Amino acid sequence: MKKIAVTIKEMARQLNISKSTVSRALRDSSEISEKTKEKVVALAKSLNYFPNSVALSLRKNRTQTIAVMVPDIANRFYSSTIAGVEDIAYSRGYHTMIYQSYESFQREVAAVRHISERRIDGLVVAVSSESETFDHLIELQQQGIPVVLFDRVSDNFKSHKVRVDDYKGAFDATAHLIQQGCEKIAHIAGPEGISISRNRLDGYRDALKHYGVPVREEWILHTQITQEGGTNCTYQLMALKNRPDAIFAASDRITTGVHLALRQLGYRMPDEVAVIGFCDLGLASLLEPPISAVIQPSFSMGQQSVLLLLDLIESKNTPAEFETRVLTSNIVIQKSSIKKSTGE
């Protein structure tokens, strides 16, 4: 039996109406009556009809696809952010393609080239720790493909941005340790080149100065955002003659590395060393002792980022000014940092 191709032409023949009427009905045009729309939609469902995506993209000059690029999808913060992006994108009729840079500028550039070739409608990106220039992203914009930065942002790139108030989160985390009676607070920061590292380090420094606690440069270490980096830095800190009595870590992986190293070295948390870090609450609560954590609204960050991106995609005009949305973090205090009874 010959299979009949399901096309707008075939549906028009079966309903005895014009192809243009079927097409407008499927697009929910106000020019078509509700009764006709219902008939067309019902037939389309019964025939399992799907519009030709290539034809649609040519007609609309859109692929209805956006890209999201993160350093590492295995990082719980970024996987949650991606979920937020997809939540909004799907509800607005867009598909999502996911890219990972693995903290490599070269891989980031290659991914951007692929996005350009595929004519993806827009990009939401947290740049790699190696990204110091943004020519590849500027080229995307010049091709009419908008870009929104999130988490790791830069003043050297003009676009919408979404970030967390890293400075305040770091200030509050350090202040909490001071209020617990800690006087020798170390900070394990991320790579020096990325915005989140700089902002969190500034918050740490300013909290110490605010409370009159000396800033000791030997207690400030930079590392890659990995568990191994956190572990190695902790070994280095605890080998000092004048060891810290608290450690504030700049990311979830660094924080888990700190926790692991202290357990391996036999230090009791928080009695001998208190710990707090930017960390996913689910992960922080699984460790023993559970880690006090600065919690970031990662899902909301993804939602806000893609909303700004879709505004750029669907707007006919370039905005007069780009917007930076700053989201608020909050601290969840757990056993790893409570050194005394303070009512917290």
mmCIF file of C-alpha atoms in Angstrom:
data_model
loop_
_atom_site.group_PDB
_atom_site.id
_atom_site.type_symbol
_atom_site.label_atom_id
_atom_site.label_comp_id
_atom_site.label_asym_id
_atom_site.label_seq_id
_atom_site.Cartn_x
_atom_site.Cartn_y
_atom_site.Cartn_z
ATOM 1 C CA MET A 1 0.000 0.000 0.000
ATOM 2 C CA LYS A 2 1.407 3.362 -0.989
ATOM 3 C CA LYS A 3 2.116 5.641 1.958
ATOM 4 C CA ILE A 4 0.687 9.137 1.564
ATOM 5 C CA ALA A 5 3.100 11.923 2.494
ATOM 6 C CA VAL A 6 1.636 14.049 5.253
ATOM 7 C CA THR A 7 1.947 17.599 4.000
ATOM 8 C CA ILE A 8 -0.019 20.803 4.217
ATOM 9 C CA LYS A 9 -1.142 20.106 0.662
ATOM 10 C CA GLU A 10 -2.542 16.696 1.666
ATOM 11 C CA MET A 11 -4.355 18.133 4.693
ATOM 12 C CA ALA A 12 -5.817 20.882 2.517
ATOM 13 C CA ARG A 13 -7.084 18.246 0.058
ATOM 14 C CA GLN A 14 -8.722 16.191 2.808
ATOM 15 C CA LEU A 15 -10.394 19.232 4.376
ATOM 16 C CA ASN A 16 -11.258 20.813 1.016
ATOM 17 C CA ILE A 17 -9.645 24.121 1.943
ATOM 18 C CA SER A 18 -6.627 26.030 0.628
ATOM 19 C CA LYS A 19 -3.028 25.322 1.656
ATOM 20 C CA SER A 20 -2.661 28.865 2.951
ATOM 21 C CA THR A 21 -5.677 28.356 5.232
ATOM 22 C CA VAL A 22 -4.120 25.194 6.679
ATOM 23 C CA SER A 23 -0.790 26.958 7.147
ATOM 24 C CA ARG A 24 -2.353 29.955 8.905
ATOM 25 C CA ALA A 25 -4.510 27.696 11.082
ATOM 26 C CA LEU A 26 -1.441 25.777 12.247
ATOM 27 C CA ARG A 27 0.197 29.088 13.149
ATOM 28 C CA ASP A 28 -2.922 30.044 15.152
ATOM 29 C CA SER A 29 -3.536 33.067 12.940
ATOM 30 C CA SER A 30 -6.337 35.405 13.988
ATOM 31 C CA GLU A 31 -7.462 35.461 10.337
ATOM 32 C CA ILE A 32 -8.779 31.890 10.635
ATOM 33 C CA SER A 33 -11.956 30.958 12.521
ATOM 34 C CA GLU A 34 -11.707 28.837 15.666
ATOM 35 C CA LYS A 35 -13.841 26.146 14.054
ATOM 36 C CA THR A 36 -11.465 25.797 11.103
ATOM 37 C CA LYS A 37 -8.442 25.833 13.421
ATOM 38 C CA GLU A 38 -9.917 22.982 15.448
ATOM 39 C CA LYS A 39 -10.495 20.895 12.325
ATOM 40 C CA VAL A 40 -6.974 21.499 11.038
ATOM 41 C CA VAL A 41 -5.320 20.747 14.391
ATOM 42 C CA ALA A 42 -7.400 17.602 14.865
ATOM 43 C CA LEU A 43 -6.425 16.303 11.418
ATOM 44 C CA ALA A 44 -2.759 17.169 11.972
ATOM 45 C CA LYS A 45 -2.776 15.153 15.203
ATOM 46 C CA SER A 46 -4.533 12.188 13.597
ATOM 47 C CA LEU A 47 -2.010 12.143 10.738
ATOM 48 C CA ASN A 48 0.932 12.652 13.106
ATOM 49 C CA TYR A 49 1.898 15.746 11.131
ATOM 50 C CA PHE A 50 4.942 17.783 12.096
ATOM 51 C CA PRO A 51 5.946 20.948 10.258
ATOM 52 C CA ASN A 52 9.126 20.844 8.203
ATOM 53 C CA SER A 53 11.648 22.413 10.581
ATOM 54 C CA VAL A 54 14.067 23.311 7.785
ATOM 55 C CA ALA A 55 11.368 25.103 5.820
ATOM 56 C CA LEU A 56 10.205 26.907 8.935
ATOM 57 C CA SER A 57 13.706 28.035 9.804
ATOM 58 C CA LEU A 58 14.249 29.382 6.285
ATOM 59 C CA ARG A 59 10.942 31.242 6.346
ATOM 60 C CA LYS A 60 11.426 32.677 9.840
ATOM 61 C CA ASN A 61 15.214 33.010 9.580
ATOM 62 C CA ARG A 62 15.376 31.079 12.851
ATOM 63 C CA THR A 63 16.174 27.505 13.812
ATOM 64 C CA GLN A 64 14.224 27.662 17.106
ATOM 65 C CA THR A 65 17.402 26.359 18.730
ATOM 66 C CA ILE A 66 19.584 28.016 21.341
ATOM 67 C CA ALA A 67 22.936 26.945 22.723
ATOM 68 C CA VAL A 68 24.157 26.911 26.302
ATOM 69 C CA MET A 69 27.866 26.491 26.986
ATOM 70 C CA VAL A 70 29.365 25.732 30.399
ATOM 71 C CA PRO A 71 32.829 24.763 31.610
ATOM 72 C CA ASP A 72 31.674 21.354 32.852
ATOM 73 C CA ILE A 73 28.184 19.860 32.892
ATOM 74 C CA ALA A 74 29.224 17.466 35.683
ATOM 75 C CA ASN A 75 29.434 20.484 37.987
ATOM 76 C CA ARG A 76 26.117 20.504 39.875
ATOM 77 C CA PHE A 77 25.888 24.295 39.669
ATOM 78 C CA TYR A 78 26.055 24.261 35.876
ATOM 79 C CA SER A 79 23.764 21.266 35.428
ATOM 80 C CA SER A 80 21.144 23.112 37.495
ATOM 81 C CA THR A 81 21.673 26.267 35.428
ATOM 82 C CA ILE A 82 21.152 24.273 32.220
ATOM 83 C CA ALA A 83 17.910 22.908 33.660
ATOM 84 C CA GLY A 84 16.751 26.482 34.220
ATOM 85 C CA VAL A 85 17.626 27.410 30.638
ATOM 86 C CA GLU A 86 15.753 24.417 29.232
ATOM 87 C CA ASP A 87 12.724 25.078 31.448
ATOM 88 C CA ILE A 88 12.110 28.453 29.819
ATOM 89 C CA ALA A 89 13.381 27.564 26.345
ATOM 90 C CA TYR A 90 11.032 24.586 26.003
ATOM 91 C CA SER A 91 8.031 26.611 27.159
ATOM 92 C CA ARG A 92 8.818 29.181 24.443
ATOM 93 C CA GLY A 93 9.179 26.594 21.667
ATOM 94 C CA TYR A 94 12.980 26.417 21.516
ATOM 95 C CA HIS A 95 15.301 23.428 21.556
ATOM 96 C CA THR A 96 18.564 23.538 23.495
ATOM 97 C CA MET A 97 22.018 22.364 22.434
ATOM 98 C CA ILE A 98 24.599 21.931 25.200
ATOM 99 C CA TYR A 99 28.325 22.523 24.804
ATOM 100 C CA GLN A 100 31.181 22.078 27.293
ATOM 101 C CA SER A 101 34.450 24.000 27.185
ATOM 102 C CA TYR A 102 36.178 21.950 29.902
ATOM 103 C CA GLU A 103 37.806 25.245 30.959
ATOM 104 C CA SER A 104 39.614 25.387 27.594
ATOM 105 C CA PHE A 105 39.597 28.590 25.547
ATOM 106 C CA GLN A 106 40.445 26.601 22.415
ATOM 107 C CA ARG A 107 37.441 24.302 22.883
ATOM 108 C CA GLU A 108 35.241 27.313 23.592
ATOM 109 C CA VAL A 109 36.283 28.944 20.301
ATOM 110 C CA ALA A 110 35.676 25.678 18.408
ATOM 111 C CA ALA A 111 32.200 25.379 19.937
ATOM 112 C CA VAL A 112 31.371 28.972 18.971
ATOM 113 C CA ARG A 113 32.458 28.203 15.402
ATOM 114 C CA HIS A 114 30.085 25.226 15.345
ATOM 115 C CA ILE A 115 27.257 27.385 16.722
ATOM 116 C CA SER A 116 27.888 29.899 13.945
ATOM 117 C CA GLU A 117 27.865 27.228 11.227
ATOM 118 C CA ARG A 118 24.617 25.740 12.540
ATOM 119 C CA ARG A 119 22.998 29.195 12.607
ATOM 120 C CA ILE A 120 21.777 28.612 16.146
ATOM 121 C CA ASP A 121 19.563 31.495 17.257
ATOM 122 C CA GLY A 122 21.536 32.539 20.344
ATOM 123 C CA LEU A 123 24.026 31.535 23.024
ATOM 124 C CA VAL A 124 24.000 31.552 26.824
ATOM 125 C CA VAL A 125 27.561 31.040 28.082
ATOM 126 C CA ALA A 126 29.711 30.844 31.205
ATOM 127 C CA VAL A 127 33.159 31.401 29.722
ATOM 128 C CA SER A 128 36.127 29.159 30.451
ATOM 129 C CA SER A 129 38.781 30.074 33.005
ATOM 130 C CA GLU A 130 41.229 30.557 30.105
ATOM 131 C CA SER A 131 39.053 33.101 28.269
ATOM 132 C CA GLU A 132 40.736 36.493 28.375
ATOM 133 C CA THR A 133 39.544 37.831 25.006
ATOM 134 C CA PHE A 134 36.044 37.730 23.531
ATOM 135 C CA ASP A 135 36.593 38.197 19.804
ATOM 136 C CA HIS A 136 34.888 34.865 19.078
ATOM 137 C CA LEU A 137 31.743 35.995 20.919
ATOM 138 C CA ILE A 138 31.816 39.428 19.291
ATOM 139 C CA GLU A 139 31.920 37.729 15.885
ATOM 140 C CA LEU A 140 28.777 35.797 16.787
ATOM 141 C CA GLN A 141 27.022 39.037 17.649
ATOM 142 C CA GLN A 142 28.128 40.576 14.369
ATOM 143 C CA GLN A 143 26.528 37.627 12.563
ATOM 144 C CA GLY A 144 23.231 38.430 14.277
ATOM 145 C CA ILE A 145 23.516 35.658 16.888
ATOM 146 C CA PRO A 146 23.004 37.245 20.324
ATOM 147 C CA VAL A 147 25.034 36.187 23.356
ATOM 148 C CA VAL A 148 24.234 36.392 27.080
ATOM 149 C CA LEU A 149 26.948 35.838 29.693
ATOM 150 C CA PHE A 150 26.125 34.251 33.027
ATOM 151 C CA ASP A 151 28.046 33.488 36.227
ATOM 152 C CA ARG A 152 31.433 34.473 34.793
ATOM 153 C CA VAL A 153 30.984 37.901 33.251
ATOM 154 C CA SER A 154 33.279 40.626 31.954
ATOM 155 C CA ASP A 155 33.096 44.383 31.533
ATOM 156 C CA ASN A 156 35.025 43.917 28.277
ATOM 157 C CA PHE A 157 32.076 42.266 26.543
ATOM 158 C CA LYS A 158 28.891 44.206 25.824
ATOM 159 C CA SER A 159 25.739 42.129 26.242
ATOM 160 C CA HIS A 160 23.134 41.146 28.804
ATOM 161 C CA LYS A 161 24.638 39.413 31.841
ATOM 162 C CA VAL A 162 23.376 37.448 34.824
ATOM 163 C CA ARG A 163 25.492 36.832 37.886
ATOM 164 C CA VAL A 164 25.313 36.230 41.606
ATOM 165 C CA ASP A 165 26.459 38.833 44.126
ATOM 166 C CA ASP A 166 29.701 36.925 44.715
ATOM 167 C CA TYR A 167 31.196 39.751 46.746
ATOM 168 C CA LYS A 168 28.390 39.759 49.324
ATOM 169 C CA GLY A 169 28.311 35.964 49.534
ATOM 170 C CA ALA A 170 32.047 35.891 50.254
ATOM 171 C CA PHE A 171 31.829 38.795 52.714
ATOM 172 C CA ASP A 172 29.018 37.107 54.648
ATOM 173 C CA ALA A 173 30.765 33.720 54.665
ATOM 174 C CA THR A 174 33.967 35.245 56.033
ATOM 175 C CA ALA A 175 32.019 37.312 58.575
ATOM 176 C CA HIS A 176 30.312 34.126 59.789
ATOM 177 C CA LEU A 177 33.695 32.494 60.462
ATOM 178 C CA ILE A 178 34.877 35.587 62.344
ATOM 179 C CA GLN A 179 31.701 35.587 64.440
ATOM 180 C CA GLN A 180 32.452 31.966 65.332
ATOM 181 C CA GLY A 181 35.724 33.097 66.878
ATOM 182 C CA CYS A 182 38.029 32.212 63.975
ATOM 183 C CA GLU A 183 41.033 34.526 63.718
ATOM 184 C CA LYS A 184 43.231 32.811 61.117
ATOM 185 C CA ILE A 185 40.997 32.446 58.080
ATOM 186 C CA ALA A 186 42.432 31.125 54.818
ATOM 187 C CA HIS A 187 40.845 31.481 51.404
ATOM 188 C CA ILE A 188 41.252 29.027 48.530
ATOM 189 C CA ALA A 189 40.236 30.984 45.449
ATOM 190 C CA GLY A 190 39.606 29.955 41.865
ATOM 191 C CA PRO A 191 41.757 31.027 38.884
ATOM 192 C CA GLU A 192 42.791 34.677 39.082
ATOM 193 C CA GLY A 193 41.482 35.563 35.620
ATOM 194 C CA ILE A 194 37.772 34.939 36.134
ATOM 195 C CA SER A 195 35.316 37.405 37.623
ATOM 196 C CA ILE A 196 33.855 35.141 40.290
ATOM 197 C CA SER A 197 37.329 34.536 41.764
ATOM 198 C CA ARG A 198 38.125 38.242 41.934
ATOM 199 C CA ASN A 199 34.769 39.193 43.448
ATOM 200 C CA ARG A 200 34.881 36.450 46.078
ATOM 201 C CA LEU A 201 38.444 37.313 47.016
ATOM 202 C CA ASP A 202 37.472 40.979 47.384
ATOM 203 C CA GLY A 203 34.564 40.029 49.649
ATOM 204 C CA TYR A 204 36.869 37.894 51.806
ATOM 205 C CA ARG A 205 39.506 40.624 52.102
ATOM 206 C CA ASP A 206 36.995 43.352 52.919
ATOM 207 C CA ALA A 207 35.281 41.257 55.596
ATOM 208 C CA LEU A 208 38.612 40.679 57.333
ATOM 209 C CA LYS A 209 39.401 44.402 57.192
ATOM 210 C CA HIS A 210 35.902 45.310 58.407
ATOM 211 C CA TYR A 211 36.298 43.174 61.510
ATOM 212 C CA GLY A 212 39.934 44.122 62.122
ATOM 213 C CA VAL A 213 41.328 40.681 61.280
ATOM 214 C CA PRO A 214 44.773 40.703 59.618
ATOM 215 C CA VAL A 215 44.975 39.704 55.945
ATOM 216 C CA ARG A 216 47.774 37.146 55.559
ATOM 217 C CA GLU A 217 48.833 36.621 51.960
ATOM 218 C CA GLU A 218 50.239 33.143 52.685
ATOM 219 C CA TRP A 219 46.694 32.071 53.575
ATOM 220 C CA ILE A 220 45.352 33.073 50.138
ATOM 221 C CA LEU A 221 45.853 30.457 47.417
ATOM 222 C CA HIS A 222 44.559 30.207 43.850
ATOM 223 C CA THR A 223 43.750 26.940 42.119
ATOM 224 C CA GLN A 224 41.763 25.426 39.287
ATOM 225 C CA ILE A 225 38.134 24.724 40.166
ATOM 226 C CA THR A 226 38.671 21.055 40.949
ATOM 227 C CA GLN A 227 38.520 18.789 43.978
ATOM 228 C CA GLU A 228 42.208 18.018 43.497
ATOM 229 C CA GLY A 229 42.988 21.733 43.596
ATOM 230 C CA GLY A 230 41.133 22.119 46.882
ATOM 231 C CA THR A 231 42.876 19.088 48.363
ATOM 232 C CA ASN A 232 46.374 20.178 47.325
ATOM 233 C CA CYS A 233 45.864 23.730 48.594
ATOM 234 C CA THR A 234 44.600 22.436 51.935
ATOM 235 C CA TYR A 235 47.701 20.255 52.325
ATOM 236 C CA GLN A 236 49.792 23.338 51.568
ATOM 237 C CA LEU A 237 47.948 25.480 54.127
ATOM 238 C CA MET A 238 48.062 22.892 56.895
ATOM 239 C CA ALA A 239 51.816 22.410 56.342
ATOM 240 C CA LEU A 240 52.442 26.025 57.362
ATOM 241 C CA LYS A 241 54.013 26.670 60.747
ATOM 242 C CA ASN A 242 51.238 29.165 61.434
ATOM 243 C CA ARG A 243 48.242 27.122 60.301
ATOM 244 C CA PRO A 244 44.779 28.609 59.686
ATOM 245 C CA ASP A 245 41.875 27.782 61.986
ATOM 246 C CA ALA A 246 39.289 28.201 59.221
ATOM 247 C CA ILE A 247 39.109 27.842 55.443
ATOM 248 C CA PHE A 248 36.724 29.623 53.096
ATOM 249 C CA ALA A 249 36.613 27.883 49.697
ATOM 250 C CA ALA A 250 35.502 29.537 46.470
ATOM 251 C CA SER A 251 33.567 26.707 44.769
ATOM 252 C CA ASP A 252 31.835 23.421 45.440
ATOM 253 C CA ARG A 253 34.638 21.267 44.020
ATOM 254 C CA ILE A 254 37.315 23.197 45.885
ATOM 255 C CA THR A 255 35.209 22.888 49.051
ATOM 256 C CA THR A 256 34.867 19.116 48.750
ATOM 257 C CA GLY A 257 38.629 18.941 48.200
ATOM 258 C CA VAL A 258 39.164 20.905 51.426
ATOM 259 C CA HIS A 259 36.833 18.571 53.310
ATOM 260 C CA LEU A 260 38.598 15.479 51.955
ATOM 261 C CA ALA A 261 42.088 16.762 52.802
ATOM 262 C CA LEU A 262 41.160 17.703 56.374
ATOM 263 C CA ARG A 263 39.636 14.257 56.902
ATOM 264 C CA GLN A 264 42.759 12.605 55.487
ATOM 265 C CA LEU A 265 45.034 14.717 57.695
ATOM 266 C CA GLY A 266 42.968 13.927 60.770
ATOM 267 C CA TYR A 267 41.782 17.447 61.582
ATOM 268 C CA ARG A 268 38.424 17.738 63.304
ATOM 269 C CA MET A 269 35.889 20.079 61.729
ATOM 270 C CA PRO A 270 34.991 22.590 63.087
ATOM 271 C CA ASP A 271 36.899 22.221 66.371
ATOM 272 C CA GLU A 272 40.347 22.489 64.814
ATOM 273 C CA VAL A 273 39.477 23.897 61.386
ATOM 274 C CA ALA A 274 36.121 25.447 60.442
ATOM 275 C CA VAL A 275 35.027 25.215 56.794
ATOM 276 C CA ILE A 276 32.598 27.150 54.635
ATOM 277 C CA GLY A 277 32.394 27.431 50.877
ATOM 278 C CA PHE A 278 30.362 28.242 47.800
ATOM 279 C CA CYS A 279 28.702 24.862 47.446
ATOM 280 C CA ASP A 280 25.613 23.011 46.257
ATOM 281 C CA LEU A 281 23.392 22.381 49.291
ATOM 282 C CA GLY A 282 22.624 18.788 48.312
ATOM 283 C CA LEU A 283 26.308 17.946 48.075
ATOM 284 C CA ALA A 284 27.252 19.933 51.202
ATOM 285 C CA SER A 285 24.664 18.089 53.282
ATOM 286 C CA LEU A 286 25.913 14.648 52.215
ATOM 287 C CA LEU A 287 29.365 15.138 53.715
ATOM 288 C CA GLU A 288 30.242 14.477 57.356
ATOM 289 C CA PRO A 289 30.279 16.900 58.938
ATOM 290 C CA PRO A 290 27.866 18.720 56.609
ATOM 291 C CA ILE A 291 29.489 21.826 55.143
ATOM 292 C CA SER A 292 28.239 25.352 55.694
ATOM 293 C CA ALA A 293 27.623 26.745 52.244
ATOM 294 C CA VAL A 294 26.930 29.865 50.235
ATOM 295 C CA ILE A 295 24.036 28.710 48.059
ATOM 296 C CA GLN A 296 23.589 30.236 44.606
ATOM 297 C CA PRO A 297 20.222 30.365 42.782
ATOM 298 C CA SER A 298 21.565 28.372 39.837
ATOM 299 C CA PHE A 299 18.205 27.305 38.368
ATOM 300 C CA SER A 300 16.949 30.882 38.494
ATOM 301 C CA MET A 301 20.203 32.075 36.910
ATOM 302 C CA GLY A 302 19.537 29.814 33.941
ATOM 303 C CA GLN A 303 15.963 31.066 33.651
ATOM 304 C CA GLN A 304 16.946 34.725 33.824
ATOM 305 C CA SER A 305 19.748 34.240 31.298
ATOM 306 C CA VAL A 306 17.569 32.617 28.666
ATOM 307 C CA LEU A 307 14.767 35.146 29.167
ATOM 308 C CA LEU A 308 17.235 37.906 28.328
ATOM 309 C CA LEU A 309 18.518 35.901 25.360
ATOM 310 C CA LEU A 310 15.029 35.321 23.959
ATOM 311 C CA ASP A 311 14.314 39.046 24.256
ATOM 312 C CA LEU A 312 17.358 39.677 22.050
ATOM 313 C CA ILE A 313 16.396 36.951 19.577
ATOM 314 C CA GLU A 314 12.776 37.991 19.209
ATOM 315 C CA SER A 315 13.233 41.747 19.390
ATOM 316 C CA LYS A 316 13.586 43.664 16.153
ATOM 317 C CA ASN A 317 15.803 46.297 17.763
ATOM 318 C CA THR A 318 19.114 46.186 19.602
ATOM 319 C CA PRO A 319 18.557 47.442 23.165
ATOM 320 C CA ALA A 320 19.790 50.939 23.909
ATOM 321 C CA GLU A 321 21.502 49.580 27.005
ATOM 322 C CA PHE A 322 22.417 46.060 28.041
ATOM 323 C CA GLU A 323 21.237 44.798 31.416
ATOM 324 C CA THR A 324 23.148 43.050 34.185
ATOM 325 C CA ARG A 325 20.951 41.109 36.598
ATOM 326 C CA VAL A 326 22.535 40.408 39.984
ATOM 327 C CA LEU A 327 20.951 37.557 41.929
ATOM 328 C CA THR A 328 21.201 37.075 45.680
ATOM 329 C CA SER A 329 22.848 34.101 47.344
ATOM 330 C CA ASN A 330 22.134 32.885 50.856
ATOM 331 C CA ILE A 331 24.162 31.055 53.485
ATOM 332 C CA VAL A 332 23.110 27.759 55.018
ATOM 333 C CA ILE A 333 25.008 27.140 58.263
ATOM 334 C CA GLN A 334 25.840 23.510 59.055
ATOM 335 C CA LYS A 335 28.185 21.659 61.420
ATOM 336 C CA SER A 336 31.441 22.339 59.597
ATOM 337 C CA SER A 337 31.668 25.958 60.793
ATOM 338 C CA ILE A 338 29.873 26.191 64.154
ATOM 339 C CA LYS A 339 32.651 26.570 66.719
ATOM 340 C CA LYS A 340 30.606 27.979 69.559
ATOM 341 C CA SER A 341 27.005 28.449 70.575
ATOM 342 C CA THR A 342 25.880 31.671 68.893
ATOM 343 C CA GLY A 343 22.240 30.937 68.255
ATOM 344 C CA GLU A 344 22.870 30.618 64.526
#
